Structures are given as C-alpha cells and as structure tokens.
Amino acid sequence: QSDTDCIGRYGFRAETIDKGVRYYVNASECVKVGEEFNLFLLARGRIEKAVYAGMDGTSAGVTMATLTGDTSGVDAGLLENIRRGGIAHIFAVSGLHIGALYAFCLLLVQKTRLKKLSPPWRFALVFAVLLFYGGVCGYSSSVIRATTMCLLLYFAKLAGLGKDSLETISGGALVVLLLSPVSLFTVGFQLSFASCFGIALFSKRIKALVYSFADWVRYSVFRKERKPFVLEEDTHPLTVKQRVMRACVSFLSVTVSAQLATTPILMGAFGYASVWSLLLNCLFVPIIGAMFSVLLLFVLVACIVPLSWSVWILYVPNVVWSVLLLAFETLDFSTVFTFEFPAGAVFAYYVALVFACGKWNVKRSWTRVLAGLALILAVCGTVMANV
C-alpha cells in the first residue's frame, strides 16, 4: 500500500453482508513494501489532504465519501442514520456523480473554445476525464456502469445514432460482468442495475399516470376546463410553471421507479427498507446532484494551491455540509420496515413488474391481469412468511 493508504483515516475498510450481519475490517497498521507509482492513489491522497486541511472532520469525511465513495472518515453513528434514512447511495459513486461530472464536461465542451475540436477529440477528452475520475474512485462496478453508459450515450450523440436506454444499461452491465463476473452476486451491482432498469421501464409510465391524475383532479374536483399538460416543447413552448411542474414530476417518477425496483434487494440484503427513503431522496438527491460538480471543482482548486489556502477555498462547502448534515445529527431515522421477503415472493414481485412495464406486444388487459396475479402471489408469500 502507499503511504496515504496506511494508517488512521487512510486505512482500508471492508464490508460483507451475510444474513443481516455486518462485518467490518479496519487496518490500524500496515507495512509498505517496495515503491510503486500510482497516479490514481497520488491524486486521491492529495484530495484527501486538501479536504481534511480545509474542513472540519465531519464535513471532510462526508466530502471524501461523496467524491470517492470512501466512507471510512464518516462517523459510524452518522453513517448508520444516513443508511436508515435510505440515502446512503449518495456515498456510492454512481450515476448521480458520474452523470453530474459528465454533464459538466459536456457544458465545457459545448460552451467554450473546446467546441471547435472535432468529435473524436471531444469524445477523447470526455473519456479521459471520466476514466481518470473512475480510477481515483477505484473503478467500482457502479463507476464502471455509469461511465460506460455516459460514454455510450455521448458516442451515439456524436455519431448521430439513435439511443435506447435499455440497450445502454445492458451494455454497461455487460462491460462490468466481462471485467468482473462475480459482480453479478454483489449487492452493489444488483442495486445499481435494478434501479437503472426500473427507471428505464417505469419512469415514463409513472409520469403519465401523475399527469393523468392531475388532469382528472383539475377537471372533476375543481371543475376547470380539461386541458392536458404539455409534455413536449416541440409544438408548444412551456411556461415557467409548467417547466417547474415537469421537473418535479420527472424527478418523482424517477425516484419512485428506482424504489420499486430496488426494495426487494434491500430487504434481502439488509433486512429492512427505510420508511423515510422516498422523502429524503426527494429532498437531498437534487441538492447533492446540483452541488457535486461545484464541490469537485472547489476541491480540485484546493489541491492545486498550497494546503494553507484550503480553509478559505473550502469554507462555503464546509458550511453547506454542516447545514445539510444537521438533520441527520439531530433527528433519528431508525424507523424502518423489518419484515422477511422470501425468495419466491421476490420472484413473483419482479414478474409483476415485468408484466406491468408495458413492453409486451400483447393486449394491455392481459398484462394487467398477469401483473395483478403475480403481485397477489408476492403479497401472499410475504404475509405467510411473516405470520
């Protein structure tokens, strides 16, 4: 190991889940053998030094967890409360983080002089940034998946090809499994791709249901003229109110879709599902997504300048984290669902989702009946297992 990985907060931490029991391994000492140059470890060590030099311990630990996925610097009680709140995925570098970095790279490429570069060079630039950041984060399955998906989308855009979300997600899964076949049996891989497939299959349907319900309430309850919400801007420009409404409904549909697809896996791996998850995800995920690129930029500047300047450069992120973490330091989010979800019920549940996704080329009435029967079997199996 390098010097920055040896002692104290630079130690390693491994975690294994087995029948609801969590095991931790922390290194208090280690021996450095030989010299090895590793650009990723050097960059990560510099980031850590700058962050801890410019922030208090709690904010620094959370910043490292958000930027690199390393939660060893986060207080155990705070981390457990965040887990119980259902938003621990903000510390697993994945689509939220890679997507924000990808969007920032596209902004630079499209709005600066870099737009004069030819498409191959623009792709190479975005590829290099995402690849380097993935190396700093250790190339976890979620990082590889998100990076692959972003690069596939960007390649399709530059090449003028059509894009299909299911094909992109499947391509990301294939790349991860080719690099590490055993990832298929890890909880991180299952949660990562389950949430992606859930969003791809159900977010549009949930969005349409929300709009239909809003139109029905407007017409039946408030007796106003039936005027469906405009979903696209191609023929009708959206008002500010419509843009805000569309953004809120879109985010809600994405969050609910991910929750539907990942709940059985969470129940099987951790033995519980958070009752706060939907609320806290709606509150914190947009904030984290919006501030991620800015936070990374502040940290990069702090890495370049002398460490003594870090206090001033990271002052605002330090204050923001203190405010955001106040809820988890003062409130208890330990209320969770703790019932057994047997394998048969999980299978029936996913069968119900498959029939409900609307991708079958059969009559809609048949898919609804089959989805309903599978869901009834899932509920009955769960009830019988918990009686």
mmCIF file of C-alpha atoms in Angstrom:
data_model
loop_
_atom_site.group_PDB
_atom_site.id
_atom_site.type_symbol
_atom_site.label_atom_id
_atom_site.label_comp_id
_atom_site.label_asym_id
_atom_site.label_seq_id
_atom_site.Cartn_x
_atom_site.Cartn_y
_atom_site.Cartn_z
ATOM 1 C CA GLN A 1 0.000 0.000 0.000
ATOM 2 C CA SER A 2 1.086 3.598 -0.477
ATOM 3 C CA ASP A 3 1.733 5.954 2.450
ATOM 4 C CA THR A 4 -1.668 7.555 2.033
ATOM 5 C CA ASP A 5 -3.385 4.183 2.480
ATOM 6 C CA CYS A 6 -1.633 3.031 5.617
ATOM 7 C CA ILE A 7 -2.624 4.459 8.962
ATOM 8 C CA GLY A 8 -5.532 6.174 10.669
ATOM 9 C CA ARG A 9 -8.173 7.546 8.389
ATOM 10 C CA TYR A 10 -6.160 6.256 5.398
ATOM 11 C CA GLY A 11 -6.808 2.665 6.484
ATOM 12 C CA PHE A 12 -8.926 0.300 4.472
ATOM 13 C CA ARG A 13 -12.402 -0.861 5.334
ATOM 14 C CA ALA A 14 -14.150 -3.952 4.016
ATOM 15 C CA GLU A 15 -17.779 -4.837 4.476
ATOM 16 C CA THR A 16 -19.647 -8.093 3.927
ATOM 17 C CA ILE A 17 -23.333 -8.767 4.388
ATOM 18 C CA ASP A 18 -24.408 -12.250 5.483
ATOM 19 C CA LYS A 19 -27.874 -12.974 6.827
ATOM 20 C CA GLY A 20 -28.364 -9.472 8.150
ATOM 21 C CA VAL A 21 -24.977 -9.348 9.928
ATOM 22 C CA ARG A 22 -22.487 -6.651 9.025
ATOM 23 C CA TYR A 23 -18.745 -7.277 9.387
ATOM 24 C CA TYR A 24 -16.127 -4.532 9.402
ATOM 25 C CA VAL A 25 -12.377 -4.800 8.917
ATOM 26 C CA ASN A 26 -10.183 -1.800 9.696
ATOM 27 C CA ALA A 27 -6.412 -1.665 9.370
ATOM 28 C CA SER A 28 -4.676 0.075 12.268
ATOM 29 C CA GLU A 29 -1.185 -0.678 10.943
ATOM 30 C CA CYS A 30 0.362 -1.852 7.706
ATOM 31 C CA VAL A 31 3.777 -2.281 6.162
ATOM 32 C CA LYS A 32 4.801 -0.585 2.963
ATOM 33 C CA VAL A 33 6.678 -2.971 0.653
ATOM 34 C CA GLY A 34 8.594 -1.590 -2.297
ATOM 35 C CA GLU A 35 7.951 1.524 -4.328
ATOM 36 C CA GLU A 36 5.127 1.732 -6.827
ATOM 37 C CA PHE A 37 3.958 4.765 -8.751
ATOM 38 C CA ASN A 38 0.181 5.004 -8.881
ATOM 39 C CA LEU A 39 -1.221 8.215 -10.299
ATOM 40 C CA PHE A 40 -4.718 7.463 -9.012
ATOM 41 C CA LEU A 41 -3.513 6.949 -5.422
ATOM 42 C CA LEU A 42 -1.390 10.084 -5.585
ATOM 43 C CA ALA A 43 -4.361 12.127 -6.783
ATOM 44 C CA ARG A 44 -6.631 10.604 -4.138
ATOM 45 C CA GLY A 45 -4.060 11.267 -1.402
ATOM 46 C CA ARG A 46 -3.736 14.914 -2.467
ATOM 47 C CA ILE A 47 -7.528 15.306 -2.495
ATOM 48 C CA GLU A 48 -7.763 13.849 0.999
ATOM 49 C CA LYS A 49 -5.038 16.108 2.388
ATOM 50 C CA ALA A 50 -6.672 19.204 0.898
ATOM 51 C CA VAL A 51 -10.138 18.247 2.143
ATOM 52 C CA TYR A 52 -9.048 17.486 5.708
ATOM 53 C CA ALA A 53 -6.906 20.623 5.788
ATOM 54 C CA GLY A 54 -9.811 22.858 4.761
ATOM 55 C CA MET A 55 -12.827 21.304 6.518
ATOM 56 C CA ASP A 56 -13.833 20.048 9.920
ATOM 57 C CA GLY A 57 -13.708 16.296 10.462
ATOM 58 C CA THR A 58 -17.377 15.556 9.780
ATOM 59 C CA SER A 59 -17.631 17.640 6.625
ATOM 60 C CA ALA A 60 -14.285 16.315 5.365
ATOM 61 C CA GLY A 61 -15.351 12.694 5.869
ATOM 62 C CA VAL A 62 -18.646 13.266 4.078
ATOM 63 C CA THR A 63 -16.881 15.103 1.235
ATOM 64 C CA MET A 64 -14.476 12.193 0.706
ATOM 65 C CA ALA A 65 -17.388 9.756 0.819
ATOM 66 C CA THR A 66 -19.311 11.793 -1.760
ATOM 67 C CA LEU A 67 -16.379 12.330 -4.111
ATOM 68 C CA THR A 68 -14.620 8.955 -3.877
ATOM 69 C CA GLY A 69 -17.006 6.546 -2.125
ATOM 70 C CA ASP A 70 -14.667 6.125 0.870
ATOM 71 C CA THR A 71 -16.861 6.225 3.999
ATOM 72 C CA SER A 72 -14.073 5.383 6.488
ATOM 73 C CA GLY A 73 -13.921 9.020 7.600
ATOM 74 C CA VAL A 74 -17.640 9.314 8.343
ATOM 75 C CA ASP A 75 -18.753 8.849 11.943
ATOM 76 C CA ALA A 76 -20.329 5.401 12.361
ATOM 77 C CA GLY A 77 -23.468 6.758 14.033
ATOM 78 C CA LEU A 78 -23.988 9.405 11.368
ATOM 79 C CA LEU A 79 -23.405 6.877 8.583
ATOM 80 C CA GLU A 80 -25.896 4.424 10.086
ATOM 81 C CA ASN A 81 -28.527 7.157 10.424
ATOM 82 C CA ILE A 82 -27.991 8.083 6.768
ATOM 83 C CA ARG A 83 -28.346 4.418 5.817
ATOM 84 C CA ARG A 84 -31.548 4.139 7.808
ATOM 85 C CA GLY A 85 -32.790 7.224 6.013
ATOM 86 C CA GLY A 86 -32.382 5.422 2.702
ATOM 87 C CA ILE A 87 -29.931 7.804 1.015
ATOM 88 C CA ALA A 88 -26.601 6.060 1.637
ATOM 89 C CA HIS A 89 -26.315 5.679 -2.146
ATOM 90 C CA ILE A 90 -25.056 9.274 -2.298
ATOM 91 C CA PHE A 91 -21.786 7.826 -0.927
ATOM 92 C CA ALA A 92 -21.615 5.130 -3.629
ATOM 93 C CA VAL A 93 -20.100 6.904 -6.603
ATOM 94 C CA SER A 94 -22.551 6.018 -9.358
ATOM 95 C CA GLY A 95 -24.883 7.563 -11.912
ATOM 96 C CA LEU A 96 -25.651 10.586 -9.739
ATOM 97 C CA HIS A 97 -21.969 11.542 -9.519
ATOM 98 C CA ILE A 98 -20.690 10.372 -12.898
ATOM 99 C CA GLY A 99 -23.756 11.886 -14.567
ATOM 100 C CA ALA A 100 -23.097 15.260 -12.923
ATOM 101 C CA LEU A 101 -19.426 15.160 -13.978
ATOM 102 C CA TYR A 102 -20.432 14.088 -17.499
ATOM 103 C CA ALA A 103 -22.906 16.982 -17.731
ATOM 104 C CA PHE A 104 -20.202 19.391 -16.553
ATOM 105 C CA CYS A 105 -17.794 18.057 -19.191
ATOM 106 C CA LEU A 106 -20.432 18.494 -21.907
ATOM 107 C CA LEU A 107 -21.026 22.048 -20.721
ATOM 108 C CA LEU A 108 -17.325 22.839 -21.090
ATOM 109 C CA VAL A 109 -17.098 21.153 -24.481
ATOM 110 C CA GLN A 110 -20.187 22.886 -25.856
ATOM 111 C CA LYS A 111 -19.829 26.364 -24.313
ATOM 112 C CA THR A 112 -16.090 27.016 -24.510
ATOM 113 C CA ARG A 113 -13.466 27.040 -27.246
ATOM 114 C CA LEU A 114 -13.315 23.267 -26.926
ATOM 115 C CA LYS A 115 -16.390 23.108 -29.170
ATOM 116 C CA LYS A 116 -14.058 23.783 -32.111
ATOM 117 C CA LEU A 117 -12.481 20.363 -31.592
ATOM 118 C CA SER A 118 -13.520 17.568 -33.913
ATOM 119 C CA PRO A 119 -15.984 14.984 -32.480
ATOM 120 C CA PRO A 120 -13.296 12.301 -31.945
ATOM 121 C CA TRP A 121 -11.180 14.704 -29.886
ATOM 122 C CA ARG A 122 -14.193 15.848 -27.852
ATOM 123 C CA PHE A 123 -15.079 12.236 -27.127
ATOM 124 C CA ALA A 124 -11.463 11.502 -26.184
ATOM 125 C CA LEU A 125 -11.440 14.459 -23.780
ATOM 126 C CA VAL A 126 -14.651 13.412 -22.009
ATOM 127 C CA PHE A 127 -13.436 9.802 -21.990
ATOM 128 C CA ALA A 128 -10.137 10.795 -20.354
ATOM 129 C CA VAL A 129 -11.838 12.850 -17.614
ATOM 130 C CA LEU A 130 -14.342 10.128 -16.728
ATOM 131 C CA LEU A 131 -11.673 7.419 -16.906
ATOM 132 C CA PHE A 132 -9.333 9.303 -14.578
ATOM 133 C CA TYR A 133 -12.078 10.071 -12.084
ATOM 134 C CA GLY A 134 -13.137 6.426 -12.147
ATOM 135 C CA GLY A 135 -9.567 5.434 -11.311
ATOM 136 C CA VAL A 136 -9.497 7.804 -8.346
ATOM 137 C CA CYS A 137 -12.713 6.152 -7.113
ATOM 138 C CA GLY A 138 -11.265 2.664 -7.527
ATOM 139 C CA TYR A 139 -13.293 1.533 -10.564
ATOM 140 C CA SER A 140 -16.175 0.097 -8.579
ATOM 141 C CA SER A 141 -18.951 -1.652 -10.537
ATOM 142 C CA SER A 142 -21.212 1.385 -10.148
ATOM 143 C CA VAL A 143 -18.487 3.674 -11.513
ATOM 144 C CA ILE A 144 -17.806 1.389 -14.489
ATOM 145 C CA ARG A 145 -21.523 1.076 -15.186
ATOM 146 C CA ALA A 146 -22.184 4.823 -15.045
ATOM 147 C CA THR A 147 -19.055 5.684 -17.056
ATOM 148 C CA THR A 148 -19.885 3.132 -19.737
ATOM 149 C CA MET A 149 -23.443 4.401 -20.046
ATOM 150 C CA CYS A 150 -22.372 8.054 -20.295
ATOM 151 C CA LEU A 151 -19.740 7.264 -22.921
ATOM 152 C CA LEU A 152 -22.159 5.151 -24.952
ATOM 153 C CA LEU A 153 -24.703 7.980 -24.869
ATOM 154 C CA TYR A 154 -22.085 10.540 -25.904
ATOM 155 C CA PHE A 155 -20.783 8.322 -28.706
ATOM 156 C CA ALA A 156 -24.324 7.832 -30.017
ATOM 157 C CA LYS A 157 -24.888 11.588 -29.874
ATOM 158 C CA LEU A 158 -21.685 12.439 -31.742
ATOM 159 C CA ALA A 159 -22.258 9.693 -34.306
ATOM 160 C CA GLY A 160 -25.891 10.698 -34.849
ATOM 161 C CA LEU A 161 -27.168 7.297 -33.782
ATOM 162 C CA GLY A 162 -30.429 6.594 -32.019
ATOM 163 C CA LYS A 163 -30.213 5.932 -28.304
ATOM 164 C CA ASP A 164 -32.073 3.300 -26.352
ATOM 165 C CA SER A 165 -31.862 3.359 -22.559
ATOM 166 C CA LEU A 166 -32.310 -0.407 -22.174
ATOM 167 C CA GLU A 167 -29.526 -1.102 -24.678
ATOM 168 C CA THR A 168 -27.251 1.372 -22.917
ATOM 169 C CA ILE A 169 -27.901 -0.127 -19.477
ATOM 170 C CA SER A 170 -27.423 -3.647 -20.828
ATOM 171 C CA GLY A 171 -24.139 -2.571 -22.427
ATOM 172 C CA GLY A 172 -22.943 -1.182 -19.102
ATOM 173 C CA ALA A 173 -23.896 -4.412 -17.329
ATOM 174 C CA LEU A 174 -22.075 -6.465 -19.956
ATOM 175 C CA VAL A 175 -18.880 -4.423 -19.562
ATOM 176 C CA VAL A 176 -18.950 -4.771 -15.767
ATOM 177 C CA LEU A 177 -19.535 -8.533 -15.939
ATOM 178 C CA LEU A 178 -16.787 -9.019 -18.523
ATOM 179 C CA LEU A 179 -14.339 -7.246 -16.218
ATOM 180 C CA SER A 180 -15.624 -8.950 -13.053
ATOM 181 C CA PRO A 181 -18.153 -11.797 -13.490
ATOM 182 C CA VAL A 182 -18.548 -12.226 -9.719
ATOM 183 C CA SER A 183 -20.053 -8.731 -9.563
ATOM 184 C CA LEU A 184 -23.348 -10.349 -10.506
ATOM 185 C CA PHE A 185 -23.633 -11.681 -6.943
ATOM 186 C CA THR A 186 -22.775 -8.421 -5.167
ATOM 187 C CA VAL A 187 -25.448 -6.205 -3.652
ATOM 188 C CA GLY A 188 -23.939 -3.070 -5.182
ATOM 189 C CA PHE A 189 -24.202 -4.443 -8.727
ATOM 190 C CA GLN A 190 -27.756 -5.654 -8.176
ATOM 191 C CA LEU A 191 -28.947 -2.367 -6.683
ATOM 192 C CA SER A 192 -27.171 -0.300 -9.308
ATOM 193 C CA PHE A 193 -28.644 -2.038 -12.329
ATOM 194 C CA ALA A 194 -32.030 -2.736 -10.744
ATOM 195 C CA SER A 195 -32.501 0.992 -10.189
ATOM 196 C CA CYS A 196 -31.410 1.758 -13.768
ATOM 197 C CA PHE A 197 -33.762 -0.789 -15.305
ATOM 198 C CA GLY A 198 -36.565 0.378 -13.015
ATOM 199 C CA ILE A 199 -36.104 3.971 -14.149
ATOM 200 C CA ALA A 200 -35.898 2.984 -17.817
ATOM 201 C CA LEU A 201 -39.029 0.832 -17.655
ATOM 202 C CA PHE A 202 -41.343 2.746 -15.338
ATOM 203 C CA SER A 203 -40.441 6.428 -15.068
ATOM 204 C CA LYS A 204 -42.378 7.464 -18.192
ATOM 205 C CA ARG A 205 -45.418 5.402 -17.211
ATOM 206 C CA ILE A 206 -45.450 6.831 -13.688
ATOM 207 C CA LYS A 207 -45.038 10.326 -15.113
ATOM 208 C CA ALA A 208 -48.002 9.802 -17.428
ATOM 209 C CA LEU A 209 -50.110 8.468 -14.526
ATOM 210 C CA VAL A 210 -49.291 11.536 -12.432
ATOM 211 C CA TYR A 211 -50.269 13.882 -15.256
ATOM 212 C CA SER A 212 -53.489 11.934 -15.880
ATOM 213 C CA PHE A 213 -54.386 12.055 -12.197
ATOM 214 C CA ALA A 214 -53.645 15.793 -12.048
ATOM 215 C CA ASP A 215 -55.875 16.389 -15.078
ATOM 216 C CA TRP A 216 -58.659 14.299 -13.522
ATOM 217 C CA VAL A 217 -58.464 16.231 -10.232
ATOM 218 C CA ARG A 218 -58.443 19.543 -12.088
ATOM 219 C CA TYR A 219 -61.492 18.574 -14.130
ATOM 220 C CA SER A 220 -63.538 16.551 -11.598
ATOM 221 C CA VAL A 221 -62.764 18.295 -8.315
ATOM 222 C CA PHE A 222 -62.101 21.899 -9.275
ATOM 223 C CA ARG A 223 -64.445 21.843 -12.289
ATOM 224 C CA LYS A 224 -61.916 23.536 -14.528
ATOM 225 C CA GLU A 225 -61.597 23.121 -18.252
ATOM 226 C CA ARG A 226 -59.889 19.871 -19.226
ATOM 227 C CA LYS A 227 -56.523 20.969 -20.567
ATOM 228 C CA PRO A 228 -53.848 18.258 -20.564
ATOM 229 C CA PHE A 229 -50.353 19.200 -19.538
ATOM 230 C CA VAL A 230 -47.974 19.687 -22.471
ATOM 231 C CA LEU A 231 -45.246 17.056 -22.188
ATOM 232 C CA GLU A 232 -43.033 18.206 -25.023
ATOM 233 C CA GLU A 233 -41.812 21.565 -26.249
ATOM 234 C CA ASP A 234 -41.806 20.716 -29.948
ATOM 235 C CA THR A 235 -45.093 22.453 -30.745
ATOM 236 C CA HIS A 236 -45.966 24.345 -27.559
ATOM 237 C CA PRO A 237 -43.417 26.357 -25.547
ATOM 238 C CA LEU A 238 -43.689 25.640 -21.828
ATOM 239 C CA THR A 239 -44.390 28.294 -19.232
ATOM 240 C CA VAL A 240 -42.229 28.643 -16.122
ATOM 241 C CA LYS A 241 -44.938 26.946 -14.061
ATOM 242 C CA GLN A 242 -45.080 24.040 -16.496
ATOM 243 C CA ARG A 243 -41.287 23.690 -16.513
ATOM 244 C CA VAL A 244 -41.185 23.529 -12.710
ATOM 245 C CA MET A 245 -44.063 21.059 -12.651
ATOM 246 C CA ARG A 246 -42.450 18.863 -15.295
ATOM 247 C CA ALA A 247 -39.120 18.858 -13.426
ATOM 248 C CA CYS A 248 -40.795 17.897 -10.139
ATOM 249 C CA VAL A 249 -42.910 15.155 -11.714
ATOM 250 C CA SER A 250 -39.902 13.793 -13.623
ATOM 251 C CA PHE A 251 -37.777 13.574 -10.520
ATOM 252 C CA LEU A 252 -40.603 11.994 -8.519
ATOM 253 C CA SER A 253 -41.215 9.396 -11.227
ATOM 254 C CA VAL A 254 -37.506 8.514 -11.360
ATOM 255 C CA THR A 255 -37.302 8.189 -7.574
ATOM 256 C CA VAL A 256 -40.418 6.021 -7.309
ATOM 257 C CA SER A 257 -39.242 3.820 -10.206
ATOM 258 C CA ALA A 258 -35.890 3.207 -8.531
ATOM 259 C CA GLN A 259 -37.611 2.453 -5.214
ATOM 260 C CA LEU A 260 -39.932 -0.091 -6.848
ATOM 261 C CA ALA A 261 -37.041 -1.952 -8.450
ATOM 262 C CA THR A 262 -34.629 -1.981 -5.503
ATOM 263 C CA THR A 263 -36.845 -2.559 -2.439
ATOM 264 C CA PRO A 264 -36.749 -6.417 -2.592
ATOM 265 C CA ILE A 265 -32.954 -6.379 -2.938
ATOM 266 C CA LEU A 266 -32.626 -4.007 0.030
ATOM 267 C CA MET A 267 -34.920 -6.207 2.093
ATOM 268 C CA GLY A 268 -32.961 -9.325 1.213
ATOM 269 C CA ALA A 269 -29.515 -7.818 1.791
ATOM 270 C CA PHE A 270 -30.103 -5.606 4.812
ATOM 271 C CA GLY A 271 -33.302 -6.999 6.311
ATOM 272 C CA TYR A 272 -35.105 -3.648 6.234
ATOM 273 C CA ALA A 273 -36.341 -0.859 3.998
ATOM 274 C CA SER A 274 -36.452 2.761 5.102
ATOM 275 C CA VAL A 275 -39.810 4.473 5.547
ATOM 276 C CA TRP A 276 -38.013 7.785 5.002
ATOM 277 C CA SER A 277 -36.369 6.844 1.712
ATOM 278 C CA LEU A 278 -38.785 8.489 -0.730
ATOM 279 C CA LEU A 279 -38.995 11.752 1.229
ATOM 280 C CA LEU A 280 -35.262 12.089 1.881
ATOM 281 C CA ASN A 281 -34.349 11.148 -1.679
ATOM 282 C CA CYS A 282 -36.680 13.842 -2.991
ATOM 283 C CA LEU A 283 -35.063 16.370 -0.650
ATOM 284 C CA PHE A 284 -31.361 15.503 -0.760
ATOM 285 C CA VAL A 285 -30.623 13.857 -4.120
ATOM 286 C CA PRO A 286 -31.366 17.022 -6.179
ATOM 287 C CA ILE A 287 -29.168 19.042 -3.826
ATOM 288 C CA ILE A 288 -26.284 16.558 -3.991
ATOM 289 C CA GLY A 289 -26.610 16.282 -7.763
ATOM 290 C CA ALA A 290 -26.556 20.050 -8.163
ATOM 291 C CA MET A 291 -23.601 20.654 -5.847
ATOM 292 C CA PHE A 292 -21.432 17.675 -6.864
ATOM 293 C CA SER A 293 -19.637 19.291 -9.813
ATOM 294 C CA VAL A 294 -19.202 22.555 -7.895
ATOM 295 C CA LEU A 295 -17.840 20.675 -4.874
ATOM 296 C CA LEU A 296 -15.419 18.736 -7.076
ATOM 297 C CA LEU A 297 -14.250 21.989 -8.690
ATOM 298 C CA PHE A 298 -13.628 23.597 -5.285
ATOM 299 C CA VAL A 299 -11.665 20.561 -4.152
ATOM 300 C CA LEU A 300 -9.568 20.494 -7.332
ATOM 301 C CA VAL A 301 -8.655 24.151 -6.808
ATOM 302 C CA ALA A 302 -7.740 23.358 -3.179
ATOM 303 C CA CYS A 303 -5.476 20.548 -4.432
ATOM 304 C CA ILE A 304 -3.572 22.876 -6.742
ATOM 305 C CA VAL A 305 -2.918 25.744 -4.327
ATOM 306 C CA PRO A 306 -0.961 25.473 -1.031
ATOM 307 C CA LEU A 307 -2.781 23.480 1.666
ATOM 308 C CA SER A 308 -2.941 26.529 3.935
ATOM 309 C CA TRP A 309 -5.373 28.114 1.462
ATOM 310 C CA SER A 310 -7.799 25.194 1.677
ATOM 311 C CA VAL A 311 -9.595 26.668 4.689
ATOM 312 C CA TRP A 312 -10.665 29.671 2.641
ATOM 313 C CA ILE A 313 -11.384 27.809 -0.597
ATOM 314 C CA LEU A 314 -13.480 25.117 1.092
ATOM 315 C CA TYR A 315 -15.204 27.419 3.574
ATOM 316 C CA VAL A 316 -18.517 27.525 1.677
ATOM 317 C CA PRO A 317 -18.687 23.729 1.056
ATOM 318 C CA ASN A 318 -17.859 23.212 4.736
ATOM 319 C CA VAL A 319 -20.792 25.423 5.806
ATOM 320 C CA VAL A 320 -23.155 23.782 3.293
ATOM 321 C CA TRP A 321 -22.320 20.303 4.583
ATOM 322 C CA SER A 322 -22.805 21.447 8.172
ATOM 323 C CA VAL A 323 -26.308 22.650 7.308
ATOM 324 C CA LEU A 324 -27.234 19.555 5.273
ATOM 325 C CA LEU A 325 -25.993 17.129 7.922
ATOM 326 C CA LEU A 326 -27.792 18.919 10.735
ATOM 327 C CA ALA A 327 -30.939 16.853 10.117
ATOM 328 C CA PHE A 328 -29.047 13.554 10.419
ATOM 329 C CA GLU A 329 -27.197 14.697 13.533
ATOM 330 C CA THR A 330 -30.328 15.838 15.373
ATOM 331 C CA LEU A 331 -33.113 13.547 14.077
ATOM 332 C CA ASP A 332 -33.462 9.786 14.340
ATOM 333 C CA PHE A 333 -34.352 7.953 11.123
ATOM 334 C CA SER A 334 -34.283 4.476 12.642
ATOM 335 C CA THR A 335 -37.948 3.719 11.825
ATOM 336 C CA VAL A 336 -37.836 1.049 9.092
ATOM 337 C CA PHE A 337 -39.814 -1.817 7.604
ATOM 338 C CA THR A 338 -38.409 -5.046 9.032
ATOM 339 C CA PHE A 339 -40.276 -7.985 7.538
ATOM 340 C CA GLU A 340 -39.000 -11.047 5.705
ATOM 341 C CA PHE A 341 -39.235 -11.031 1.920
ATOM 342 C CA PRO A 342 -38.814 -14.705 0.811
ATOM 343 C CA ALA A 343 -37.210 -15.646 -2.499
ATOM 344 C CA GLY A 344 -40.496 -16.840 -4.005
ATOM 345 C CA ALA A 345 -42.192 -13.555 -3.173
ATOM 346 C CA VAL A 346 -39.275 -11.606 -4.643
ATOM 347 C CA PHE A 347 -39.522 -13.606 -7.868
ATOM 348 C CA ALA A 348 -43.291 -13.044 -8.087
ATOM 349 C CA TYR A 349 -42.786 -9.328 -7.374
ATOM 350 C CA TYR A 350 -40.356 -8.923 -10.265
ATOM 351 C CA VAL A 351 -42.625 -10.961 -12.541
ATOM 352 C CA ALA A 352 -45.370 -8.456 -11.706
ATOM 353 C CA LEU A 353 -43.049 -5.555 -12.592
ATOM 354 C CA VAL A 354 -42.087 -7.221 -15.881
ATOM 355 C CA PHE A 355 -45.740 -7.550 -16.926
ATOM 356 C CA ALA A 356 -46.539 -4.030 -15.714
ATOM 357 C CA CYS A 357 -43.733 -2.338 -17.671
ATOM 358 C CA GLY A 358 -45.793 -2.127 -20.868
ATOM 359 C CA LYS A 359 -43.077 -3.575 -23.125
ATOM 360 C CA TRP A 360 -45.062 -6.682 -24.070
ATOM 361 C CA ASN A 361 -46.627 -6.841 -27.529
ATOM 362 C CA VAL A 362 -49.908 -8.300 -26.220
ATOM 363 C CA LYS A 363 -53.217 -6.876 -25.118
ATOM 364 C CA ARG A 364 -52.919 -4.489 -22.223
ATOM 365 C CA SER A 365 -55.745 -6.243 -20.381
ATOM 366 C CA TRP A 366 -53.737 -9.489 -20.339
ATOM 367 C CA THR A 367 -50.606 -7.831 -18.985
ATOM 368 C CA ARG A 368 -52.652 -6.151 -16.255
ATOM 369 C CA VAL A 369 -54.221 -9.464 -15.231
ATOM 370 C CA LEU A 370 -50.880 -11.276 -15.170
ATOM 371 C CA ALA A 371 -49.202 -8.434 -13.266
ATOM 372 C CA GLY A 372 -52.047 -8.422 -10.744
ATOM 373 C CA LEU A 373 -51.862 -12.194 -10.204
ATOM 374 C CA ALA A 374 -48.101 -12.101 -9.729
ATOM 375 C CA LEU A 375 -48.408 -9.220 -7.274
ATOM 376 C CA ILE A 376 -51.057 -11.116 -5.285
ATOM 377 C CA LEU A 377 -48.724 -14.120 -5.093
ATOM 378 C CA ALA A 378 -45.899 -11.860 -3.884
ATOM 379 C CA VAL A 379 -48.082 -10.330 -1.183
ATOM 380 C CA CYS A 380 -49.440 -13.727 -0.060
ATOM 381 C CA GLY A 381 -45.961 -15.211 0.092
ATOM 382 C CA THR A 382 -44.685 -12.286 2.156
ATOM 383 C CA VAL A 383 -47.631 -12.427 4.549
ATOM 384 C CA MET A 384 -47.246 -16.197 5.060
ATOM 385 C CA ALA A 385 -43.516 -15.805 5.737
ATOM 386 C CA ASN A 386 -44.134 -13.171 8.403
ATOM 387 C CA VAL A 387 -47.139 -14.719 10.194
#
